[in-house]
Every structure is written in C-alpha cells, then in structure tokens.
Amino acid sequence: YDPWAKPEEVMHEYGVPILSEFPERHGYAAIILAVAHKEFLALNLSTLKSTGTLIYDVKAILPETLVDSRL
C-alpha cells in the first residue's frame, strides 16, 4: 500500500498490483515501511501487530523503540 502511488504506474513500472486503500486487518506477520510518507506516522501499529510481528522501517521515520530493524 502506498497512498501516493498510482496503481496503473506501479503496474506499468514494476508489473505488480498495488492496493489503493489501506488494508484494515490485524495480525500481520511483518510490516515493512519502505517510504517516508507522513500518513504512515499516524498508523496505530499496536492494532496492526500480533505476537511476533516484525516491523522493518526502511526510511527510519518511526522511533527506534517501535521497530525491530531499520536501514
């Protein structure tokens, strides 16, 4: 999911479909933040996580205490 990406451009450039809306579900095995959009700072990660969920923050936008690893 990326609120800024245009699905047709992502499909053209990378050949993969992209979600146009945030998937409201719980219990992800992993959450990977690969962009630094401000919208992701408003996420309540505790409602998305389950026991053992890994959070990887590629752009280092979240506090270090909330993530398992980052670049």
GROMACS .gro file of N, CA and C in nm:
model
  213
    1TYR      N    1   0.083  -0.118   0.000
    1TYR     CA    2   0.000   0.000   0.000
    1TYR      C    3   0.088   0.124   0.000
    2ASP      N    4   0.055   0.217  -0.085
    2ASP     CA    5   0.123   0.347  -0.087
    2ASP      C    6   0.020   0.451  -0.129
    3PRO      N    7  -0.016   0.544  -0.040
    3PRO     CA    8  -0.120   0.640  -0.072
    3PRO      C    9  -0.082   0.737  -0.184
    4TRP      N   10   0.045   0.748  -0.217
    4TRP     CA   11   0.088   0.840  -0.320
    4TRP      C   12   0.104   0.774  -0.457
    5ALA      N   13   0.120   0.643  -0.457
    5ALA     CA   14   0.145   0.572  -0.583
    5ALA      C   15   0.017   0.557  -0.664
    6LYS      N   16   0.032   0.568  -0.794
    6LYS     CA   17  -0.081   0.547  -0.885
    6LYS      C   18  -0.076   0.401  -0.931
    7PRO      N   19  -0.183   0.324  -0.904
    7PRO     CA   20  -0.182   0.181  -0.936
    7PRO      C   21  -0.141   0.149  -1.080
    8GLU      N   22  -0.186   0.229  -1.176
    8GLU     CA   23  -0.152   0.199  -1.315
    8GLU      C   24  -0.003   0.223  -1.342
    9GLU      N   25   0.057   0.320  -1.276
    9GLU     CA   26   0.201   0.344  -1.295
    9GLU      C   27   0.284   0.235  -1.229
   10VAL      N   28   0.241   0.191  -1.112
   10VAL     CA   29   0.313   0.083  -1.043
   10VAL      C   30   0.308  -0.044  -1.128
   11MET      N   31   0.191  -0.075  -1.182
   11MET     CA   32   0.178  -0.194  -1.267
   11MET      C   33   0.266  -0.182  -1.390
   12HIS      N   34   0.268  -0.065  -1.451
   12HIS     CA   35   0.350  -0.045  -1.571
   12HIS      C   36   0.499  -0.057  -1.541
   13GLU      N   37   0.544   0.006  -1.433
   13GLU     CA   38   0.687   0.010  -1.400
   13GLU      C   39   0.739  -0.120  -1.339
   14TYR      N   40   0.658  -0.182  -1.251
   14TYR     CA   41   0.707  -0.296  -1.173
   14TYR      C   42   0.634  -0.426  -1.201
   15GLY      N   43   0.519  -0.418  -1.271
   15GLY     CA   44   0.445  -0.538  -1.304
   15GLY      C   45   0.375  -0.604  -1.186
   16VAL      N   46   0.346  -0.526  -1.082
   16VAL     CA   47   0.276  -0.579  -0.965
   16VAL      C   48   0.156  -0.490  -0.932
   17PRO      N   49   0.050  -0.551  -0.883
   17PRO     CA   50  -0.065  -0.469  -0.842
   17PRO      C   51  -0.035  -0.403  -0.707
   18ILE      N   52  -0.096  -0.290  -0.683
   18ILE     CA   53  -0.079  -0.219  -0.556
   18ILE      C   54  -0.218  -0.189  -0.500
   19LEU      N   55  -0.229  -0.195  -0.370
   19LEU     CA   56  -0.356  -0.163  -0.306
   19LEU      C   57  -0.377  -0.013  -0.309
   20SER      N   58  -0.499   0.030  -0.337
   20SER     CA   59  -0.528   0.173  -0.340
   20SER      C   60  -0.583   0.223  -0.207
   21GLU      N   61  -0.618   0.130  -0.118
   21GLU     CA   62  -0.665   0.166   0.016
   21GLU      C   63  -0.588   0.086   0.119
   22PHE      N   64  -0.572   0.144   0.237
   22PHE     CA   65  -0.500   0.074   0.343
   22PHE      C   66  -0.577  -0.050   0.385
   23PRO      N   67  -0.510  -0.164   0.389
   23PRO     CA   68  -0.578  -0.289   0.427
   23PRO      C   69  -0.602  -0.295   0.578
   24GLU      N   70  -0.724  -0.272   0.619
   24GLU     CA   71  -0.759  -0.272   0.762
   24GLU      C   72  -0.775  -0.414   0.811
   25ARG      N   73  -0.667  -0.472   0.854
   25ARG     CA   74  -0.673  -0.604   0.914
   25ARG      C   75  -0.576  -0.607   1.030
   26HIS      N   76  -0.580  -0.712   1.104
   26HIS     CA   77  -0.495  -0.723   1.222
   26HIS      C   78  -0.412  -0.851   1.213
   27GLY      N   79  -0.301  -0.851   1.282
   27GLY     CA   80  -0.221  -0.971   1.289
   27GLY      C   81  -0.125  -0.994   1.174
   28TYR      N   82  -0.064  -0.889   1.125
   28TYR     CA   83   0.036  -0.905   1.020
   28TYR      C   84   0.159  -0.977   1.073
   29ALA      N   85   0.220  -1.061   0.991
   29ALA     CA   86   0.345  -1.127   1.029
   29ALA      C   87   0.461  -1.028   1.023
   30ALA      N   88   0.454  -0.936   0.926
   30ALA     CA   89   0.558  -0.835   0.911
   30ALA      C   90   0.497  -0.707   0.855
   31ILE      N   91   0.552  -0.595   0.896
   31ILE     CA   92   0.513  -0.464   0.845
   31ILE      C   93   0.642  -0.398   0.797
   32ILE      N   94   0.646  -0.364   0.670
   32ILE     CA   95   0.766  -0.302   0.613
   32ILE      C   96   0.729  -0.162   0.565
   33LEU      N   97   0.788  -0.062   0.627
   33LEU     CA   98   0.767   0.076   0.584
   33LEU      C   99   0.882   0.111   0.489
   34ALA      N  100   0.849   0.122   0.361
   34ALA     CA  101   0.952   0.144   0.260
   34ALA      C  102   0.953   0.286   0.207
   35VAL      N  103   0.859   0.369   0.252
   35VAL     CA  104   0.853   0.509   0.212
   35VAL      C  105   0.835   0.594   0.338
   36ALA      N  106   0.864   0.721   0.328
   36ALA     CA  107   0.859   0.809   0.446
   36ALA      C  108   0.741   0.905   0.443
   37HIS      N  109   0.628   0.859   0.394
   37HIS     CA  110   0.510   0.944   0.388
   37HIS      C  111   0.457   0.972   0.529
   38LYS      N  112   0.416   1.095   0.553
   38LYS     CA  113   0.364   1.134   0.684
   38LYS      C  114   0.242   1.052   0.725
   39GLU      N  115   0.165   1.003   0.628
   39GLU     CA  116   0.046   0.922   0.658
   39GLU      C  117   0.081   0.800   0.743
   40PHE      N  118   0.200   0.747   0.725
   40PHE     CA  119   0.239   0.628   0.800
   40PHE      C  120   0.273   0.659   0.944
   41LEU      N  121   0.304   0.783   0.974
   41LEU     CA  122   0.330   0.821   1.113
   41LEU      C  123   0.203   0.814   1.197
   42ALA      N  124   0.088   0.826   1.133
   42ALA     CA  125  -0.040   0.823   1.204
   42ALA      C  126  -0.093   0.681   1.228
   43LEU      N  127  -0.025   0.581   1.175
   43LEU     CA  128  -0.070   0.444   1.194
   43LEU      C  129  -0.058   0.403   1.341
   44ASN      N  130  -0.157   0.333   1.388
   44ASN     CA  131  -0.150   0.275   1.522
   44ASN      C  132  -0.097   0.133   1.506
   45LEU      N  133   0.033   0.118   1.516
   45LEU     CA  134   0.096  -0.011   1.491
   45LEU      C  135   0.052  -0.118   1.589
   46SER      N  136   0.016  -0.079   1.709
   46SER     CA  137  -0.025  -0.180   1.808
   46SER      C  138  -0.153  -0.252   1.764
   47THR      N  139  -0.239  -0.186   1.686
   47THR     CA  140  -0.361  -0.253   1.639
   47THR      C  141  -0.333  -0.341   1.517
   48LEU      N  142  -0.221  -0.319   1.451
   48LEU     CA  143  -0.186  -0.398   1.333
   48LEU      C  144  -0.100  -0.519   1.366
   49LYS      N  145  -0.033  -0.513   1.479
   49LYS     CA  146   0.060  -0.618   1.518
   49LYS      C  147  -0.010  -0.733   1.588
   50SER      N  148   0.055  -0.847   1.583
   50SER     CA  149   0.018  -0.960   1.667
   50SER      C  150   0.148  -1.009   1.730
   51THR      N  151   0.141  -1.108   1.813
   51THR     CA  152   0.262  -1.161   1.875
   51THR      C  153   0.357  -1.208   1.767
   52GLY      N  154   0.478  -1.158   1.771
   52GLY     CA  155   0.579  -1.198   1.674
   52GLY      C  156   0.587  -1.113   1.549
   53THR      N  157   0.502  -1.013   1.535
   53THR     CA  158   0.506  -0.926   1.417
   53THR      C  159   0.639  -0.850   1.413
   54LEU      N  160   0.706  -0.853   1.299
   54LEU     CA  161   0.829  -0.778   1.281
   54LEU      C  162   0.798  -0.648   1.208
   55ILE      N  163   0.859  -0.539   1.254
   55ILE     CA  164   0.843  -0.410   1.188
   55ILE      C  165   0.979  -0.366   1.137
   56TYR      N  166   0.988  -0.346   1.006
   56TYR     CA  167   1.112  -0.302   0.942
   56TYR      C  168   1.087  -0.165   0.882
   57ASP      N  169   1.166  -0.069   0.924
   57ASP     CA  170   1.149   0.070   0.885
   57ASP      C  171   1.265   0.111   0.793
   58VAL      N  172   1.243   0.101   0.663
   58VAL     CA  173   1.348   0.127   0.565
   58VAL      C  174   1.396   0.272   0.571
   59LYS      N  175   1.307   0.367   0.590
   59LYS     CA  176   1.341   0.509   0.585
   59LYS      C  177   1.365   0.572   0.723
   60ALA      N  178   1.359   0.492   0.829
   60ALA     CA  179   1.385   0.540   0.965
   60ALA      C  180   1.295   0.658   1.004
   61ILE      N  181   1.164   0.642   0.979
   61ILE     CA  182   1.071   0.751   1.014
   61ILE      C  183   1.006   0.730   1.150
   62LEU      N  184   1.010   0.607   1.199
   62LEU     CA  185   0.948   0.577   1.328
   62LEU      C  186   1.052   0.579   1.440
   63PRO      N  187   1.008   0.602   1.563
   63PRO     CA  188   1.103   0.595   1.674
   63PRO      C  189   1.166   0.455   1.680
   64GLU      N  190   1.292   0.450   1.710
   64GLU     CA  191   1.367   0.324   1.712
   64GLU      C  192   1.305   0.221   1.807
   65THR      N  193   1.239   0.268   1.911
   65THR     CA  194   1.178   0.175   2.007
   65THR      C  195   1.057   0.101   1.950
   66LEU      N  196   1.000   0.148   1.841
   66LEU     CA  197   0.882   0.085   1.781
   66LEU      C  198   0.916  -0.018   1.674
   67VAL      N  199   1.040  -0.023   1.629
   67VAL     CA  200   1.074  -0.109   1.517
   67VAL      C  201   1.172  -0.218   1.559
   68ASP      N  202   1.172  -0.325   1.481
   68ASP     CA  203   1.265  -0.436   1.506
   68ASP      C  204   1.397  -0.414   1.434
   69SER      N  205   1.392  -0.346   1.320
   69SER     CA  206   1.513  -0.321   1.244
   69SER      C  207   1.488  -0.206   1.148
   70ARG      N  208   1.595  -0.147   1.100
   70ARG     CA  209   1.589  -0.039   1.001
   70ARG      C  210   1.721  -0.031   0.928
   71LEU      N  211   1.719   0.039   0.816
   71LEU     CA  212   1.845   0.061   0.741
   71LEU      C  213   1.927   0.166   0.809
   0.00000   0.00000   0.00000
